Amino acid sequence: MKNFDRLTPKQIVNELDKFIVGQNEAKKAVAIAIRNRIRRQKLPDEWKKEITPKNILMIGPTGVGKTEIARRLAQLSGSPFLKVEATRFTEVGYVGKNVDSMIRELVEIAVNMVKQKKMKEVEEKAKRNVEERILDAILPSAKKPQIPFANIFGMQLEKTQTVEENVDFRGKREELRKKLRNGELDNNEIEIEIETGNSPIGFIGLPEMEDIGMDLSNVLGNIFPKQKKRRKMKISDAKKVLLPIEEEKLIDMDETVQEALELAQNRGIVFIDEMDKIAVKTSGGGQDISRQGVQRDLLPIVEGTTITTKYGPVKTDFILFIAAGAFHVSKPSDLIPELQGRFPIRVELEPLTENDFVRILIEPENALTKQYQALLYTEGVHLEFTEDGVREIAKVSYKLNQKLENIGARRLYTVLEKILEDVLFEAPDIEERIVVDKEFVSKKLKDIIEDEDLTSYIL
Ligand SMILES: Nc1ncnc2c1ncn2[C@@H]1O[C@H](COP(=O)(O)OP(=O)(O)OP(=O)(O)O)[C@@H](O)[C@H]1O
């Protein structure tokens, strides 16, 4: 993601604007933080040590875009992204569960990202290999006289004939290849051998082992040969099943892991939600001690330490941590002082207004109205939203948030789903053009809105 490194904070905000309405302070803060990380990475070592990472604390009610900003930033910068709830580490059964596990999860995500990228790079070559495997299955080998599917291309072999003598084997194979490529053989069944992994024993991957960064399947996996299974399937399915298998064979796993470790270390973003729930004023009962314990465990990770993972050691110095919470009851100052110091960038996110809802419904590149339009257009249905229709959806959603519980923009999801329920059910057997105007919205919601119990249940 070299291009991203060249984006100025202003340009990063412009990019985020394409997906998130308002919340300018938060966008600005994450843009500065991520740019600072790039700046810090360029410093000489002695300076690197002096400048501590500046992590962010987002303060704001639920559903106003906190996670969305962080997630979009990660996408934009090609960063592995993990969202965890701080309370996860205080739950019964989780007590003592290593907070380090979030770094392991981040690495796992990075490994998958790099693997997917590399698999994409070798896709064309893998497709050729899949083709060869399927052709081998259809037309086994030149030495074997048995030719299943021989009738596909009109071969008539006498039992006594050998392939070498009677068939221009290569020619036929190429003829079959053509048919395979243009999908003519897709519905034919073949039997193929599929690699199903290499651990014949079920105990591999005990959670306790994972906690200390070990994975027995890595240690023992290579001792056992890969298991194979013969399966019958349509050629169209075989293409799909074999592709990732062939892609994996073509990529260098050591290289993938190295790249992933670097990606996690230098670009990782960890979003810690519900931070307010582990902030406590005074140390009271066991629960409070457990909450403060989690804060203490978090401290070295956000300060910069080295965590052991099954892929190797990972430094957390350059990982960007974004903590978030509503802080209705507790305050950021209820966090232990050291942790407060590690999240010096504070941003408050505004509650969303009715006007914001209107914009959220139509402006983002992936706006909800656009999503439904795209979905229905696949079946030839043109969905149109009029201005007063969108305004009405925003208005109802806003009112419901006041009346029931304020769940922010998430309310738009439930309301819109309800309004479009019939259309989604009836399509494609409906009119080609559906207009969602004020009247349409009111009609669809009338019964539900009049019954308060039903409202809180459905919307
Ligand atoms: N300002 C906004 N602009 C565009 N979409 C938004 C905005 N705020 C929220 N949304 C949409 O609402 C949904 C919920 O938002 P998000 O996940 O960011 O909530 P949150 O603030 O992180 O709350 P929580 O802490 O409860 O997870 C997302 O799908 C997001 O797309």
Short mmCIF file of C-alpha atoms and ligand atoms in Angstrom, two decimals:
data_model
loop_
_atom_site.label_atom_id
_atom_site.label_comp_id
_atom_site.label_asym_id
_atom_site.label_seq_id
_atom_site.Cartn_x
_atom_site.Cartn_y
_atom_site.Cartn_z
CA MET A 1 0.00 0.00 0.00
CA LYS A 2 2.71 2.42 -0.93
CA ASN A 3 0.18 4.80 -2.46
CA PHE A 4 -1.60 5.18 0.82
CA ASP A 5 1.63 6.33 2.47
CA ARG A 6 1.64 9.30 0.18
CA LEU A 7 -1.84 10.44 1.15
CA THR A 8 -1.83 13.51 3.36
CA PRO A 9 -4.15 13.58 6.37
CA LYS A 10 -6.45 15.85 4.37
CA GLN A 11 -6.63 13.36 1.52
CA ILE A 12 -7.29 10.54 3.97
CA VAL A 13 -10.24 12.51 5.36
CA ASN A 14 -11.51 13.04 1.80
CA GLU A 15 -11.42 9.30 1.25
CA LEU A 16 -13.25 8.63 4.52
CA ASP A 17 -15.86 11.22 3.51
CA LYS A 18 -16.93 8.89 0.74
CA PHE A 19 -18.27 6.44 3.31
CA ILE A 20 -18.90 8.27 6.56
CA VAL A 21 -21.20 11.22 7.03
CA GLY A 22 -20.08 13.96 9.42
CA GLN A 23 -17.86 13.06 12.43
CA ASN A 24 -15.16 15.31 11.06
CA GLU A 25 -13.17 15.47 14.28
CA ALA A 26 -12.87 11.70 14.47
CA LYS A 27 -11.88 11.42 10.82
CA LYS A 28 -9.24 14.07 11.31
CA ALA A 29 -7.85 12.33 14.39
CA VAL A 30 -7.48 8.94 12.75
CA ALA A 31 -5.92 10.54 9.67
CA ILE A 32 -3.31 12.29 11.80
CA ALA A 33 -2.63 9.18 13.88
CA ILE A 34 -2.07 6.95 10.89
CA ARG A 35 0.11 9.53 9.19
CA ASN A 36 2.14 9.90 12.38
CA ARG A 37 2.78 6.21 12.39
CA ILE A 38 4.26 6.48 8.91
CA ARG A 39 6.30 9.50 10.02
CA ARG A 40 7.55 7.62 13.08
CA GLN A 41 8.60 4.63 11.03
CA LYS A 42 10.89 6.88 9.02
CA LEU A 43 12.76 8.16 12.07
CA PRO A 44 16.25 7.05 13.14
CA ASP A 45 16.14 4.40 15.89
CA GLU A 46 17.10 6.72 18.74
CA TRP A 47 14.15 8.97 17.93
CA LYS A 48 11.80 6.06 17.43
CA LYS A 49 12.43 5.10 21.05
CA GLU A 50 11.70 8.60 22.28
CA ILE A 51 8.40 9.09 20.54
CA THR A 52 5.70 6.92 22.01
CA PRO A 53 2.78 5.82 19.87
CA LYS A 54 -0.25 8.09 20.11
CA ASN A 55 -3.37 6.04 20.23
CA ILE A 56 -6.92 7.25 19.97
CA LEU A 57 -9.89 7.19 22.31
CA MET A 58 -13.23 7.66 20.56
CA ILE A 59 -16.04 8.77 22.79
CA GLY A 60 -19.57 8.55 21.48
CA PRO A 61 -22.87 6.71 21.65
CA THR A 62 -23.57 3.49 19.81
CA GLY A 63 -24.08 3.38 16.04
CA VAL A 64 -22.60 6.76 15.13
CA GLY A 65 -19.69 5.55 13.04
CA LYS A 66 -16.84 4.77 15.45
CA THR A 67 -16.13 1.29 14.16
CA GLU A 68 -16.94 2.29 10.61
CA ILE A 69 -14.28 5.02 10.60
CA ALA A 70 -11.63 2.63 11.92
CA ARG A 71 -12.65 -0.14 9.54
CA ARG A 72 -12.62 2.15 6.51
CA LEU A 73 -9.25 3.54 7.50
CA ALA A 74 -7.92 -0.01 7.67
CA GLN A 75 -9.36 -0.84 4.27
CA LEU A 76 -7.93 2.31 2.77
CA SER A 77 -4.46 1.64 4.13
CA GLY A 78 -4.49 -2.10 3.45
CA SER A 79 -4.14 -2.76 7.16
CA PRO A 80 -5.13 -5.91 8.96
CA PHE A 81 -7.98 -4.88 11.25
CA LEU A 82 -9.31 -6.47 14.41
CA LYS A 83 -12.25 -5.39 16.56
CA VAL A 84 -12.39 -6.72 20.10
CA GLU A 85 -14.56 -5.90 23.06
CA ALA A 86 -12.55 -4.96 26.13
CA THR A 87 -15.18 -6.70 28.29
CA ARG A 88 -14.34 -10.00 26.61
CA PHE A 89 -11.31 -10.27 28.84
CA THR A 90 -13.28 -9.84 32.06
CA GLU A 91 -15.90 -12.48 31.33
CA VAL A 92 -16.16 -15.59 33.45
CA GLY A 93 -14.05 -18.23 31.85
CA TYR A 94 -11.98 -15.55 30.25
CA VAL A 95 -10.43 -14.32 33.45
CA GLY A 96 -6.75 -14.56 32.98
CA LYS A 97 -7.32 -15.08 29.28
CA ASN A 98 -4.38 -13.49 27.79
CA VAL A 99 -5.05 -10.04 26.42
CA ASP A 100 -2.14 -10.91 24.13
CA SER A 101 -4.55 -13.12 22.20
CA MET A 102 -5.77 -10.05 20.31
CA ILE A 103 -2.35 -9.65 18.76
CA ARG A 104 -2.42 -13.31 17.78
CA GLU A 105 -5.80 -12.80 16.16
CA LEU A 106 -4.49 -9.76 14.32
CA VAL A 107 -1.59 -11.81 12.98
CA GLU A 108 -3.99 -14.52 11.91
CA ILE A 109 -5.96 -11.91 9.97
CA ALA A 110 -2.74 -10.59 8.41
CA VAL A 111 -1.71 -14.11 7.36
CA ASN A 112 -5.07 -14.58 5.69
CA MET A 113 -4.83 -11.23 3.94
CA VAL A 114 -1.38 -11.95 2.55
CA LYS A 115 -2.39 -15.47 1.62
CA GLN A 116 -5.44 -14.23 -0.28
CA LYS A 117 -3.32 -11.64 -2.07
CA LYS A 118 -0.72 -14.20 -3.07
CA MET A 119 -3.36 -16.68 -4.13
CA LYS A 120 -4.85 -14.03 -6.40
CA GLU A 121 -1.41 -13.45 -7.93
CA VAL A 122 -1.04 -17.11 -8.88
CA GLU A 123 -4.65 -17.55 -9.92
CA GLU A 124 -4.01 -17.82 -13.64
CA LYS A 125 -1.27 -20.39 -13.19
CA ALA A 126 -3.42 -22.32 -10.71
CA LYS A 127 -6.29 -22.34 -13.20
CA ARG A 128 -4.01 -24.01 -15.74
CA ASN A 129 -3.06 -26.62 -13.14
CA VAL A 130 -6.70 -27.25 -12.30
CA GLU A 131 -7.35 -27.73 -15.98
CA GLU A 132 -4.59 -30.33 -16.19
CA ARG A 133 -5.98 -32.18 -13.18
CA ILE A 134 -9.45 -32.26 -14.63
CA LEU A 135 -8.15 -33.35 -18.01
CA ASP A 136 -6.18 -36.11 -16.30
CA ALA A 137 -9.38 -37.24 -14.64
CA ILE A 138 -11.36 -37.20 -17.86
CA LEU A 139 -8.68 -38.69 -20.02
CA PRO A 140 -6.47 -40.55 -17.57
CA SER A 141 -3.15 -41.27 -19.15
CA ALA A 142 -1.88 -42.16 -22.54
CA LYS A 143 -0.85 -45.58 -21.32
CA LYS A 144 -4.24 -46.60 -20.07
CA PRO A 145 -6.61 -47.86 -22.70
CA GLN A 146 -9.70 -46.97 -20.62
CA ILE A 147 -11.14 -43.69 -21.72
CA PRO A 148 -14.14 -42.54 -19.77
CA PHE A 149 -16.06 -39.80 -21.56
CA ALA A 150 -14.65 -41.04 -24.84
CA ASN A 151 -18.11 -40.58 -26.27
CA ILE A 152 -17.96 -36.83 -25.64
CA PHE A 153 -15.84 -36.43 -28.69
CA GLY A 154 -17.07 -39.43 -30.58
CA MET A 155 -14.19 -41.80 -30.06
CA GLN A 156 -14.93 -45.37 -30.89
CA LEU A 157 -12.31 -47.66 -29.54
CA GLU A 158 -12.11 -51.35 -30.00
CA LYS A 159 -11.23 -53.22 -26.85
CA THR A 160 -7.97 -54.43 -28.29
CA GLN A 161 -6.78 -51.07 -29.36
CA THR A 162 -4.24 -49.19 -27.28
CA VAL A 163 -4.34 -45.43 -26.98
CA GLU A 164 -0.88 -44.97 -28.45
CA GLU A 165 -1.82 -46.85 -31.54
CA ASN A 166 -5.19 -45.38 -32.26
CA VAL A 167 -5.68 -41.96 -30.86
CA ASP A 168 -3.91 -38.77 -31.39
CA PHE A 169 -3.89 -38.36 -27.66
CA ARG A 170 -2.59 -34.84 -27.53
CA GLY A 171 -5.04 -33.70 -30.15
CA LYS A 172 -7.95 -35.11 -28.25
CA ARG A 173 -6.71 -33.60 -25.03
CA GLU A 174 -6.55 -30.20 -26.64
CA GLU A 175 -10.00 -30.68 -28.07
CA LEU A 176 -11.25 -31.50 -24.58
CA ARG A 177 -9.39 -28.53 -23.15
CA LYS A 178 -11.30 -26.22 -25.46
CA LYS A 179 -14.58 -27.72 -24.39
CA LEU A 180 -13.55 -27.51 -20.76
CA ARG A 181 -12.63 -23.84 -21.11
CA ASN A 182 -15.84 -22.76 -22.68
CA GLY A 183 -17.88 -24.65 -20.13
CA GLU A 184 -19.27 -27.34 -22.41
CA LEU A 185 -18.23 -30.06 -19.99
CA ASP A 186 -19.40 -28.31 -16.82
CA ASN A 187 -22.29 -30.65 -16.17
CA ASN A 188 -20.35 -33.87 -16.58
CA GLU A 189 -19.34 -35.74 -13.46
CA ILE A 190 -15.80 -36.77 -12.71
CA GLU A 191 -14.03 -38.44 -9.84
CA ILE A 192 -11.09 -36.53 -8.45
CA GLU A 193 -8.68 -36.90 -5.60
CA ILE A 194 -8.77 -34.02 -3.16
CA GLU A 195 -6.19 -33.15 -0.54
CA THR A 196 -8.00 -32.73 2.78
CA GLY A 197 -5.27 -31.43 5.08
CA ASN A 198 -2.70 -33.40 6.96
CA SER A 199 -3.75 -33.95 10.53
CA PRO A 200 -5.24 -37.32 11.16
CA ILE A 201 -5.68 -36.58 14.87
CA GLY A 202 -8.43 -34.46 16.34
CA PHE A 203 -6.64 -33.01 19.34
CA ILE A 204 -4.53 -30.59 17.42
CA GLY A 205 -5.13 -26.93 18.16
CA LEU A 206 -6.01 -26.96 21.86
CA PRO A 207 -7.02 -23.47 22.99
CA GLU A 208 -4.51 -23.53 25.84
CA MET A 209 -1.75 -24.10 23.36
CA GLU A 210 -3.01 -21.21 21.27
CA ASP A 211 -2.79 -19.04 24.40
CA ILE A 212 0.91 -19.54 24.64
CA GLY A 213 1.34 -19.06 20.95
CA MET A 214 1.80 -22.69 20.00
CA ASP A 215 0.04 -24.65 17.38
CA LEU A 216 0.65 -28.37 17.35
CA SER A 217 -0.64 -28.76 13.84
CA ASN A 218 2.37 -26.76 12.70
CA VAL A 219 4.74 -28.96 14.64
CA LEU A 220 3.10 -32.29 13.92
CA GLY A 221 1.36 -31.45 10.67
CA ASN A 222 4.35 -31.98 8.49
CA ILE A 223 5.09 -35.38 10.00
CA PHE A 224 1.92 -36.82 8.55
CA PRO A 225 1.45 -37.07 4.83
CA LYS A 226 -1.41 -35.08 3.30
CA GLN A 227 -4.64 -37.06 3.36
CA LYS A 228 -6.52 -37.49 0.15
CA LYS A 229 -10.11 -38.33 -0.58
CA ARG A 230 -11.69 -39.42 -3.83
CA ARG A 231 -14.86 -37.51 -4.60
CA LYS A 232 -17.36 -37.49 -7.41
CA MET A 233 -18.55 -34.11 -8.57
CA LYS A 234 -19.59 -32.03 -11.53
CA ILE A 235 -16.74 -30.51 -13.49
CA SER A 236 -18.07 -27.01 -12.72
CA ASP A 237 -17.74 -27.80 -9.00
CA ALA A 238 -14.36 -29.44 -9.41
CA LYS A 239 -13.05 -26.21 -10.92
CA LYS A 240 -14.10 -24.31 -7.80
CA VAL A 241 -12.87 -26.92 -5.31
CA LEU A 242 -9.50 -27.43 -6.94
CA LEU A 243 -8.62 -23.78 -7.54
CA PRO A 244 -7.75 -22.80 -3.94
CA ILE A 245 -5.93 -26.11 -3.48
CA GLU A 246 -3.75 -25.46 -6.51
CA GLU A 247 -3.27 -21.81 -5.54
CA GLU A 248 -2.06 -22.82 -2.10
CA LYS A 249 0.44 -25.23 -3.62
CA LEU A 250 1.92 -22.39 -5.65
CA ILE A 251 2.48 -19.96 -2.81
CA ASP A 252 5.46 -19.94 -0.51
CA MET A 253 4.10 -20.16 3.03
CA ASP A 254 7.32 -19.01 4.74
CA GLU A 255 7.35 -15.91 2.63
CA THR A 256 3.64 -15.38 3.29
CA VAL A 257 4.16 -15.58 7.05
CA GLN A 258 7.09 -13.18 7.00
CA GLU A 259 5.11 -10.68 4.98
CA ALA A 260 2.12 -11.09 7.29
CA LEU A 261 4.18 -10.52 10.42
CA GLU A 262 5.52 -7.31 8.95
CA LEU A 263 2.08 -6.23 7.87
CA ALA A 264 0.62 -6.81 11.34
CA GLN A 265 3.54 -5.05 13.05
CA ASN A 266 3.74 -2.02 10.82
CA ARG A 267 0.18 -1.53 9.69
CA GLY A 268 -2.09 -3.38 12.10
CA ILE A 269 -5.08 -1.57 13.56
CA VAL A 270 -6.78 -2.91 16.70
CA PHE A 271 -10.15 -1.43 17.62
CA ILE A 272 -10.98 -1.98 21.29
CA ASP A 273 -14.67 -1.37 21.85
CA GLU A 274 -16.48 -1.03 25.19
CA MET A 275 -13.48 0.57 26.80
CA ASP A 276 -15.86 2.48 29.10
CA LYS A 277 -17.01 -0.83 30.59
CA ILE A 278 -13.58 -1.58 32.01
CA ALA A 279 -13.08 1.93 33.43
CA VAL A 280 -13.82 2.07 37.16
CA LYS A 281 -13.49 4.90 39.61
CA THR A 282 -12.55 3.05 42.74
CA SER A 283 -11.46 -0.45 43.20
CA GLY A 284 -14.47 -2.14 44.77
CA GLY A 285 -15.34 -5.81 44.43
CA GLY A 286 -13.92 -8.61 42.34
CA GLN A 287 -15.43 -7.30 39.13
CA ASP A 288 -13.61 -4.00 39.53
CA ILE A 289 -10.34 -5.74 40.21
CA SER A 290 -10.85 -7.81 37.11
CA ARG A 291 -11.56 -4.67 35.03
CA GLN A 292 -8.49 -2.92 36.31
CA GLY A 293 -6.56 -6.10 35.67
CA VAL A 294 -7.54 -5.95 32.02
CA GLN A 295 -6.36 -2.34 31.85
CA ARG A 296 -3.01 -3.36 33.33
CA ASP A 297 -2.73 -6.21 30.86
CA LEU A 298 -3.48 -3.84 27.99
CA LEU A 299 -0.82 -1.40 29.05
CA PRO A 300 2.33 -3.14 27.79
CA ILE A 301 0.63 -4.04 24.53
CA VAL A 302 -0.31 -0.47 23.69
CA GLU A 303 3.04 0.79 24.98
CA GLY A 304 4.93 -1.52 22.70
CA THR A 305 6.09 -5.01 23.55
CA THR A 306 6.83 -8.29 21.83
CA ILE A 307 4.17 -10.98 21.72
CA THR A 308 4.86 -14.60 20.89
CA THR A 309 2.61 -16.01 18.24
CA LYS A 310 2.65 -19.33 16.49
CA TYR A 311 4.06 -17.56 13.46
CA GLY A 312 6.86 -15.86 15.37
CA PRO A 313 7.40 -12.84 17.60
CA VAL A 314 5.42 -9.68 16.86
CA LYS A 315 6.30 -6.20 18.03
CA THR A 316 3.34 -4.03 18.93
CA ASP A 317 5.15 -0.67 18.79
CA PHE A 318 3.64 0.42 15.50
CA ILE A 319 0.22 -1.14 15.80
CA LEU A 320 -2.44 1.56 15.98
CA PHE A 321 -4.89 1.08 18.84
CA ILE A 322 -8.23 2.81 18.69
CA ALA A 323 -10.27 2.45 21.87
CA ALA A 324 -13.93 3.40 21.92
CA GLY A 325 -16.85 3.65 24.27
CA ALA A 326 -19.95 5.64 25.13
CA PHE A 327 -18.59 6.70 28.53
CA HIS A 328 -22.11 7.47 29.74
CA VAL A 329 -21.47 6.13 33.23
CA SER A 330 -17.72 6.01 33.59
CA LYS A 331 -15.35 8.68 32.29
CA PRO A 332 -12.03 8.39 30.48
CA SER A 333 -10.45 9.73 33.69
CA ASP A 334 -11.63 6.55 35.44
CA LEU A 335 -9.10 4.55 33.48
CA ILE A 336 -5.80 3.91 35.21
CA PRO A 337 -3.54 6.92 34.64
CA GLU A 338 -0.92 5.03 32.65
CA LEU A 339 -3.55 3.84 30.20
CA GLN A 340 -5.04 7.31 29.89
CA GLY A 341 -1.58 8.47 28.88
CA ARG A 342 -1.43 5.89 26.11
CA PHE A 343 -4.60 7.22 24.51
CA PRO A 344 -3.82 10.91 24.32
CA ILE A 345 -5.87 11.63 21.22
CA ARG A 346 -9.46 12.08 22.36
CA VAL A 347 -12.34 12.61 20.00
CA GLU A 348 -15.99 12.94 20.67
CA LEU A 349 -18.42 11.66 18.10
CA GLU A 350 -21.67 13.51 17.74
CA PRO A 351 -25.06 11.86 18.06
CA LEU A 352 -26.62 11.66 14.61
CA THR A 353 -29.36 14.09 13.60
CA GLU A 354 -32.32 13.52 11.30
CA ASN A 355 -30.41 15.34 8.62
CA ASP A 356 -27.41 13.04 9.07
CA PHE A 357 -29.79 10.12 8.56
CA VAL A 358 -30.95 11.58 5.26
CA ARG A 359 -27.36 11.88 4.13
CA ILE A 360 -26.37 8.42 5.41
CA LEU A 361 -29.24 6.96 3.42
CA ILE A 362 -28.08 8.39 0.11
CA GLU A 363 -24.55 9.81 0.13
CA PRO A 364 -21.97 7.12 1.02
CA GLU A 365 -20.66 5.06 -1.87
CA ASN A 366 -22.23 2.04 -0.24
CA ALA A 367 -25.34 3.88 1.02
CA LEU A 368 -28.19 1.65 2.14
CA THR A 369 -30.56 2.86 -0.58
CA LYS A 370 -27.91 2.08 -3.21
CA GLN A 371 -27.47 -1.40 -1.74
CA TYR A 372 -31.16 -2.23 -2.09
CA GLN A 373 -31.26 -0.73 -5.56
CA ALA A 374 -28.37 -2.92 -6.64
CA LEU A 375 -29.91 -6.03 -5.08
CA LEU A 376 -33.24 -5.56 -6.79
CA TYR A 377 -31.74 -4.50 -10.07
CA THR A 378 -30.26 -7.99 -10.38
CA GLU A 379 -33.85 -9.06 -10.97
CA GLY A 380 -34.72 -6.20 -13.28
CA VAL A 381 -36.60 -4.19 -10.65
CA HIS A 382 -35.87 -0.45 -10.61
CA LEU A 383 -36.13 0.89 -7.09
CA GLU A 384 -36.45 4.65 -6.78
CA PHE A 385 -36.33 6.74 -3.64
CA THR A 386 -37.90 10.18 -3.80
CA GLU A 387 -36.61 13.02 -1.68
CA ASP A 388 -39.66 13.03 0.56
CA GLY A 389 -39.45 9.24 0.83
CA VAL A 390 -35.88 9.38 2.13
CA ARG A 391 -36.76 12.25 4.47
CA GLU A 392 -39.66 10.21 5.88
CA ILE A 393 -37.43 7.17 6.53
CA ALA A 394 -34.95 9.43 8.31
CA LYS A 395 -37.69 11.10 10.31
CA VAL A 396 -39.29 7.83 11.46
CA SER A 397 -35.90 6.35 12.32
CA TYR A 398 -34.93 9.39 14.32
CA LYS A 399 -38.22 9.36 16.23
CA LEU A 400 -37.91 5.67 16.98
CA ASN A 401 -34.43 6.25 18.39
CA GLN A 402 -35.89 8.85 20.75
CA LYS A 403 -38.82 6.70 21.72
CA LEU A 404 -37.17 3.32 22.11
CA GLU A 405 -33.42 3.18 22.45
CA ASN A 406 -30.92 5.28 20.55
CA ILE A 407 -29.05 2.81 18.38
CA GLY A 408 -27.83 5.44 15.93
CA ALA A 409 -27.68 4.66 12.22
CA ARG A 410 -28.37 1.00 12.91
CA ARG A 411 -32.04 2.04 13.15
CA LEU A 412 -32.02 2.79 9.44
CA TYR A 413 -31.27 -0.85 8.72
CA THR A 414 -34.29 -2.21 10.57
CA VAL A 415 -36.65 0.46 9.27
CA LEU A 416 -35.60 0.13 5.65
CA GLU A 417 -35.75 -3.64 5.81
CA LYS A 418 -39.31 -3.44 7.07
CA ILE A 419 -40.35 -0.93 4.41
CA LEU A 420 -38.95 -3.06 1.61
CA GLU A 421 -39.96 -6.42 3.01
CA ASP A 422 -42.87 -6.94 0.60
CA VAL A 423 -40.92 -5.79 -2.42
CA LEU A 424 -38.05 -8.11 -1.55
CA PHE A 425 -40.49 -10.95 -1.11
CA GLU A 426 -42.53 -10.38 -4.26
CA ALA A 427 -39.68 -9.54 -6.64
CA PRO A 428 -39.21 -10.28 -9.47
CA ASP A 429 -42.97 -10.80 -9.93
CA ILE A 430 -43.85 -7.15 -9.42
CA GLU A 431 -43.89 -3.92 -11.41
CA GLU A 432 -40.61 -3.02 -13.01
CA ARG A 433 -40.46 0.32 -11.26
CA ILE A 434 -41.06 0.76 -7.54
CA VAL A 435 -41.16 4.28 -6.16
CA VAL A 436 -40.47 4.70 -2.48
CA ASP A 437 -42.05 8.04 -1.61
CA LYS A 438 -43.46 9.45 1.60
CA GLU A 439 -46.79 7.73 1.08
CA PHE A 440 -45.15 4.36 0.42
CA VAL A 441 -43.10 4.64 3.62
CA SER A 442 -46.06 5.71 5.77
CA LYS A 443 -48.24 2.93 4.41
CA LYS A 444 -45.67 0.24 5.10
CA LEU A 445 -44.99 1.38 8.64
CA LYS A 446 -48.47 2.51 9.70
CA ASP A 447 -49.61 -0.62 11.52
CA ILE A 448 -46.35 -1.22 13.28
CA ILE A 449 -45.86 2.32 14.45
CA GLU A 450 -49.33 2.51 15.96
CA ASP A 451 -48.66 -0.47 18.18
CA GLU A 452 -45.90 0.40 20.60
CA ASP A 453 -45.15 -3.17 21.65
CA LEU A 454 -44.86 -4.23 18.07
CA THR A 455 -42.65 -1.25 17.31
CA SER A 456 -40.08 -2.11 19.91
CA TYR A 457 -40.15 -5.71 18.80
CA ILE A 458 -39.86 -5.22 15.07
CA LEU A 459 -38.12 -1.91 14.51
N1 LIG B 1 -21.71 8.79 10.36
C1 LIG B 1 -22.04 7.71 9.66
N2 LIG B 1 -21.97 7.72 8.31
C2 LIG B 1 -22.31 6.63 7.60
N3 LIG B 1 -22.72 5.47 8.14
C3 LIG B 1 -22.80 5.39 9.48
C4 LIG B 1 -22.47 6.51 10.30
N4 LIG B 1 -22.64 6.14 11.58
C5 LIG B 1 -23.04 4.88 11.57
N5 LIG B 1 -23.15 4.41 10.32
C6 LIG B 1 -23.57 3.06 9.93
O1 LIG B 1 -24.19 2.43 11.05
C7 LIG B 1 -23.65 1.16 11.35
C8 LIG B 1 -23.15 1.12 12.77
O2 LIG B 1 -22.06 2.01 12.95
P1 LIG B 1 -20.73 1.65 13.73
O3 LIG B 1 -20.48 0.17 13.63
O4 LIG B 1 -19.65 2.51 13.28
O5 LIG B 1 -21.18 1.96 15.21
P2 LIG B 1 -20.28 2.36 16.46
O6 LIG B 1 -20.32 3.84 16.60
O7 LIG B 1 -18.95 1.74 16.35
O8 LIG B 1 -21.11 1.75 17.65
P3 LIG B 1 -20.73 0.49 18.60
O9 LIG B 1 -19.73 0.99 19.57
O10 LIG B 1 -22.02 0.14 19.22
O11 LIG B 1 -20.20 -0.58 17.71
C9 LIG B 1 -22.55 0.93 10.36
O12 LIG B 1 -22.96 -0.04 9.44
C10 LIG B 1 -22.33 2.24 9.63
O13 LIG B 1 -22.21 2.03 8.28
#
